[in-house]
Amino acid sequence: MTRTTPPRPLDVEAAFPALAAHRRTATRLHPRRGSPTMQESSVAGPLLWPADDPWPVCTAVHQKNRGHLLSDVRLRRRIQEAARGREYTEEEQRLLDGMAQRGHRPGLRDDDPLPMLAVAQLYVREVPDLAGPEGHDLLQVFWCPFEVHGDDRTVEVVLKWRRSTDVGAVLTPQPEPPVAGRAECVPTMCVVHPERVVEHEYLGLLDEELQEGIAEWEEGLLDENEDDGEGVSSPGSYATYAEYEAAMAETRAGEQEEIDYMSDLSIAPGWKVGGFASWHLTDPAPVDCGVCGAAMPPLLTIDKWECDGTSRSWLPVEDRDAEDDPSIIDPTDVHLGRGLMRVHTCPTDPAHPHRLSFQ
Ligand SMILES: [Zn+2]
Ligand SMILES: [Zn+2]
């Protein structure tokens, strides 16, 4: 099934023609749990990886023998998904209790090379905003699932670009670390449904005049809404709780129609390639190449939520009835930073080291 972002509630470039200079495309990945093949783009799926190519390893010295067994992380998620909406069975509870006992691999030393975790593979033919070195059509993304690396104390990310036609015999089985520092560093296997959308620059990075214009226009929209809003009073003023709930639901539906630039018109939520970086939790920070100084746009955004309360207008039409379903809004089970990690690459030379940013 494809995934389709609903049209934006209004044409923001018609209202603010200057925004045309701050437009970029992004490819939303729309990961959903499934079983991809190595010929497809995926999250945590099998990689088109040559049999004779060494698998990336983490050689940093840090504790590698303690954490969560990947097999347990996956089993726990399967149990939780199966038991959604009901109590655990005795057997499920017994399995969950057993996991708590065995979160380590005693034989692993801190300086042993640890196979990295395959996080994603993306083909240019499916993900048009994927921009890499000339002639390379496949990006493979790995990380070491321990949040101990670098100044950010986070996962260590490795990017590998290739020409898919160069790959002959494929490596099977594919290595992975036995243990992850935190379960939320382990993505659940997903197929992806790439969809290209248009984004506009983060509000705080537009020039002041444009920011002011947008703020004034939003205030105008708000006033209009207040004029026809009726307001919801406390539960006490309704005959039954059900009536109160119904009134609240109506109010929420109304809120959904309120439009604002940040939530609805600028930057798409969820896993994506390309587009702009949102700075909703911290002030915008420049992300410049350490080699040549060029401003580095985000190549890959890894987001905890496919949409949340403020970004509901981006929920694909195919998922309209499933916005409370964790397999739709949190399909990958990954949670880095305060919910969002971006991998930025150099536009001048993709071989320059990437950088990470967080929100
Ligand atoms: Zn590591
Ligand atoms: Zn550079």
XYZ file of C-alpha atoms and ligand atoms in Angstrom:
361
model
C 0.000 0.000 0.000
C 1.280 3.489 -0.695
C 1.146 6.273 1.876
C -0.244 9.667 0.913
C 0.280 12.862 2.850
C -2.937 14.913 2.690
C -2.577 18.165 0.738
C -1.408 21.015 2.988
C -4.394 22.922 4.346
C -3.397 25.914 2.246
C -0.856 26.992 -0.333
C 1.601 28.834 1.884
C 3.651 30.086 -1.066
C 0.562 31.805 -2.464
C 0.207 33.655 0.855
C 3.958 34.327 1.141
C 5.652 34.235 -2.275
C 9.045 34.869 -0.633
C 8.843 31.361 0.839
C 9.509 29.928 -2.626
C 13.185 30.658 -1.991
C 13.010 28.513 1.169
C 11.453 25.399 -0.324
C 13.027 21.954 -0.415
C 11.753 18.473 -1.170
C 11.930 15.627 1.322
C 11.123 11.960 0.920
C 9.030 10.688 3.808
C 9.888 7.032 4.338
C 6.673 5.953 6.113
C 8.220 2.842 7.699
C 5.700 0.147 8.648
C 6.458 -3.218 10.210
C 7.031 -5.886 7.602
C 9.535 -8.202 5.923
C 11.525 -6.366 3.232
C 13.922 -8.067 0.828
C 17.511 -6.959 0.228
C 16.382 -5.552 -3.129
C 14.144 -3.033 -1.376
C 14.662 0.038 0.772
C 13.976 -0.815 4.390
C 14.551 -0.087 8.056
C 16.503 -2.871 9.791
C 15.962 -5.207 6.844
C 18.486 -7.462 5.101
C 21.235 -5.504 3.315
C 22.536 -5.954 -0.205
C 26.019 -6.452 1.258
C 28.800 -8.217 -0.678
C 29.958 -11.528 0.800
C 33.608 -10.452 0.614
C 33.160 -6.982 2.143
C 34.007 -6.655 5.851
C 30.969 -5.781 7.940
C 31.419 -2.478 9.858
C 32.483 -2.908 13.472
C 32.717 -0.562 16.451
C 36.305 -0.454 17.672
C 35.739 2.222 20.331
C 36.542 1.043 23.836
C 33.352 0.917 25.901
C 31.295 -1.607 27.760
C 29.856 -4.007 25.179
C 28.789 -6.999 27.234
C 25.852 -5.553 29.143
C 22.508 -4.240 28.005
C 19.621 -5.879 26.203
C 19.931 -9.015 24.108
C 18.601 -8.152 20.656
C 16.695 -11.430 20.582
C 14.931 -10.381 23.803
C 14.187 -6.875 22.524
C 12.427 -8.413 19.521
C 10.618 -11.070 21.551
C 9.357 -8.461 24.021
C 7.999 -6.329 21.167
C 6.270 -9.320 19.565
C 4.637 -10.190 22.889
C 3.590 -6.597 23.525
C 2.111 -6.244 20.065
C 0.219 -9.539 20.311
C -1.099 -8.634 23.775
C -2.215 -5.118 22.871
C -5.595 -4.432 24.487
C -5.549 -7.483 26.773
C -3.645 -8.894 29.764
C -0.528 -10.982 29.228
C -1.070 -14.714 29.283
C 0.860 -16.714 31.880
C 3.221 -17.931 29.196
C 3.862 -14.362 27.950
C 4.446 -13.139 31.488
C 6.875 -16.015 32.092
C 8.825 -15.051 28.942
C 8.923 -11.356 29.907
C 10.145 -12.184 33.429
C 12.846 -14.439 31.994
C 14.288 -11.606 29.889
C 15.128 -9.499 32.901
C 17.580 -12.205 33.978
C 19.831 -12.360 30.939
C 20.825 -8.926 29.629
C 24.499 -9.575 29.128
C 27.134 -11.416 27.149
C 29.988 -12.167 29.596
C 32.567 -13.122 26.907
C 32.656 -9.665 25.259
C 35.516 -7.366 26.247
C 35.364 -3.575 26.050
C 37.962 -3.473 23.250
C 36.492 -6.317 21.171
C 35.297 -5.151 17.751
C 31.499 -5.205 17.850
C 29.480 -5.755 14.663
C 27.395 -2.694 13.960
C 23.624 -2.838 13.725
C 22.085 -2.513 10.247
C 19.638 0.370 10.619
C 18.464 1.174 7.092
C 19.175 0.711 3.425
C 17.850 3.141 0.874
C 17.868 2.978 -2.919
C 17.946 6.205 -4.909
C 15.344 4.771 -7.328
C 12.876 4.628 -4.411
C 14.071 7.644 -2.417
C 14.589 10.529 -4.849
C 16.004 12.966 -2.279
C 18.891 10.676 -1.455
C 21.981 12.612 -2.560
C 25.287 10.799 -2.353
C 28.520 10.405 -4.264
C 28.264 10.420 -8.067
C 27.050 7.094 -9.447
C 26.183 5.547 -6.097
C 22.566 4.425 -5.850
C 22.411 2.696 -2.478
C 22.950 4.001 1.044
C 23.411 1.602 3.933
C 23.199 3.002 7.459
C 24.629 1.361 10.586
C 25.077 2.309 14.185
C 26.699 0.948 17.314
C 23.712 0.700 19.687
C 25.468 2.082 22.751
C 24.959 5.751 23.633
C 28.544 6.405 24.651
C 30.209 7.825 21.531
C 31.505 11.345 20.938
C 30.627 14.594 22.694
C 26.932 13.839 22.314
C 27.311 10.472 24.106
C 25.208 8.819 21.450
C 25.209 5.940 18.956
C 28.107 5.767 16.482
C 26.700 6.154 12.959
C 28.374 4.708 9.852
C 27.194 5.450 6.303
C 28.137 3.211 3.390
C 27.358 4.265 -0.177
C 27.513 1.732 -3.012
C 26.644 0.913 -6.574
C 24.074 -1.840 -6.256
C 25.059 -3.314 -9.626
C 28.568 -3.993 -8.285
C 27.232 -6.407 -5.682
C 27.542 -10.077 -6.614
C 27.282 -12.752 -3.935
C 25.562 -11.389 -0.840
C 26.666 -11.928 2.752
C 24.440 -14.322 4.723
C 23.844 -14.507 7.566
C 24.451 -10.841 8.365
C 26.258 -10.017 11.616
C 24.755 -7.964 14.402
C 25.774 -7.075 17.953
C 24.341 -9.529 20.514
C 23.553 -6.740 22.967
C 22.350 -3.124 22.727
C 22.881 -0.500 25.426
C 19.205 0.500 25.296
C 16.278 -1.272 23.631
C 15.270 1.974 21.876
C 18.507 1.843 19.860
C 17.223 -1.291 18.107
C 14.909 -0.616 15.164
C 12.060 -3.014 14.442
C 12.185 -4.345 10.880
C 10.061 -2.243 8.540
C 9.240 -1.927 4.887
C 9.140 1.686 3.692
C 6.665 3.594 1.507
C 8.686 6.541 0.202
C 6.692 9.637 -0.686
C 8.081 12.950 -1.836
C 6.695 16.091 -0.193
C 7.514 19.802 -0.209
C 8.870 21.452 2.927
C 9.648 25.032 3.918
C 12.434 26.287 6.155
C 12.072 26.229 9.927
C 10.271 29.399 11.078
C 13.127 30.666 13.262
C 15.564 30.506 10.346
C 13.511 32.661 7.985
C 14.362 36.336 7.744
C 12.675 38.541 10.311
C 10.235 40.191 7.941
C 8.904 36.825 6.793
C 8.690 35.545 10.364
C 6.706 38.596 11.416
C 4.394 38.301 8.431
C 3.676 34.655 9.229
C 3.109 35.414 12.926
C 0.605 38.171 12.074
C -1.201 35.959 9.622
C -1.408 33.119 12.189
C -2.867 35.542 14.745
C -5.496 36.530 12.209
C -6.412 32.873 11.673
C -6.617 32.346 15.424
C -8.988 35.288 15.863
C -11.262 33.913 13.162
C -11.329 30.568 14.942
C -12.107 32.104 18.295
C -15.019 34.004 16.812
C -16.820 30.823 15.871
C -15.580 28.666 18.746
C -17.984 27.961 21.586
C -15.604 26.843 24.313
C -15.882 23.728 26.424
C -16.595 23.987 30.110
C -15.665 21.615 32.913
C -16.959 18.032 33.211
C -19.330 19.224 35.943
C -21.447 21.219 33.518
C -22.356 18.145 31.458
C -25.091 15.690 32.440
C -22.887 12.672 31.913
C -19.202 12.046 31.418
C -20.027 10.675 27.978
C -21.478 14.047 26.990
C -18.354 15.793 28.240
C -16.179 13.363 26.268
C -18.234 13.985 23.155
C -17.810 17.755 23.572
C -14.063 17.353 24.081
C -13.793 15.188 20.973
C -15.592 17.893 19.022
C -13.181 20.501 20.333
C -10.199 18.342 19.390
C -11.624 17.922 15.907
C -11.897 21.706 15.723
C -8.310 22.146 16.861
C -7.217 19.817 14.125
C -8.493 22.291 11.611
C -6.499 25.146 13.096
C -3.547 25.787 10.849
C -0.144 26.963 11.839
C 3.090 27.272 9.932
C 5.265 25.181 12.252
C 2.863 22.265 12.581
C 1.255 22.087 9.187
C 3.101 24.055 6.526
C 6.837 23.756 7.015
C 8.454 20.475 8.102
C 7.105 16.912 7.901
C 7.399 14.640 10.953
C 8.671 11.051 10.928
C 11.580 9.258 9.259
C 12.607 11.075 6.091
C 15.427 11.813 3.670
C 16.295 15.399 2.744
C 14.137 18.360 3.651
C 14.735 20.753 6.519
C 15.705 20.372 10.177
C 13.220 21.395 12.836
C 14.542 23.109 15.977
C 11.442 22.937 18.132
C 13.273 22.001 21.366
C 16.483 24.037 21.143
C 17.573 27.164 19.340
C 18.702 26.482 15.781
C 22.350 25.414 15.744
C 24.491 25.609 12.635
C 25.647 22.210 11.345
C 28.708 22.910 9.213
C 31.156 20.539 7.558
C 34.266 20.008 9.671
C 36.423 19.809 6.528
C 35.171 22.530 4.164
C 32.802 24.570 6.338
C 29.762 24.150 4.079
C 26.357 24.188 5.777
C 25.245 20.558 5.959
C 21.558 19.816 5.322
C 20.002 16.768 6.983
C 20.312 13.654 4.844
C 18.405 11.277 7.105
C 16.017 12.133 9.947
C 15.181 9.435 12.485
C 12.081 10.360 14.441
C 10.348 8.654 17.324
C 6.903 9.658 16.087
C 5.437 9.439 12.601
C 3.093 12.171 13.821
C 1.924 13.565 17.143
C -0.840 15.825 18.384
C 0.595 18.918 16.734
C 1.509 17.286 13.423
C -1.637 15.290 12.825
C -2.259 16.976 9.482
C 0.722 14.973 8.123
C -0.812 11.585 8.981
C -1.228 9.714 5.697
C -4.799 9.327 4.468
C -4.334 5.540 4.518
C -3.689 5.693 8.285
C -6.490 8.099 9.230
C -8.284 5.557 11.410
C -5.134 4.324 13.126
C -3.596 7.373 14.775
C -3.548 5.655 18.183
C -1.964 2.483 16.853
C 1.689 2.280 17.997
C 2.594 0.253 14.914
C 1.558 3.279 12.809
C 2.843 6.228 14.837
C 5.914 4.509 16.339
C 6.656 1.757 13.818
C 10.415 1.489 14.296
C 10.542 1.630 18.130
C 13.654 3.830 17.901
C 14.051 6.723 20.323
C 17.294 8.724 20.169
C 18.009 12.117 21.692
C 14.732 13.564 22.917
C 12.975 11.797 20.094
C 14.819 12.877 16.995
C 18.266 12.355 15.477
C 19.494 13.686 12.141
C 22.467 12.653 10.046
C 23.831 15.621 8.083
C 26.152 15.233 5.108
C 28.318 17.660 3.185
C 26.763 18.997 -0.037
C 30.207 19.789 -1.479
C 31.703 16.340 -0.961
C 29.619 13.484 0.478
C 32.886 11.806 1.533
C 33.467 14.484 4.178
C 32.532 13.128 7.621
C 28.835 13.357 8.467
C 27.576 15.107 11.587
C 24.633 14.440 13.861
C 22.074 16.792 15.375
C 19.379 16.079 17.935
C 16.028 17.367 19.135
Zn 30.398 1.411 20.060
Zn 32.562 19.441 3.295
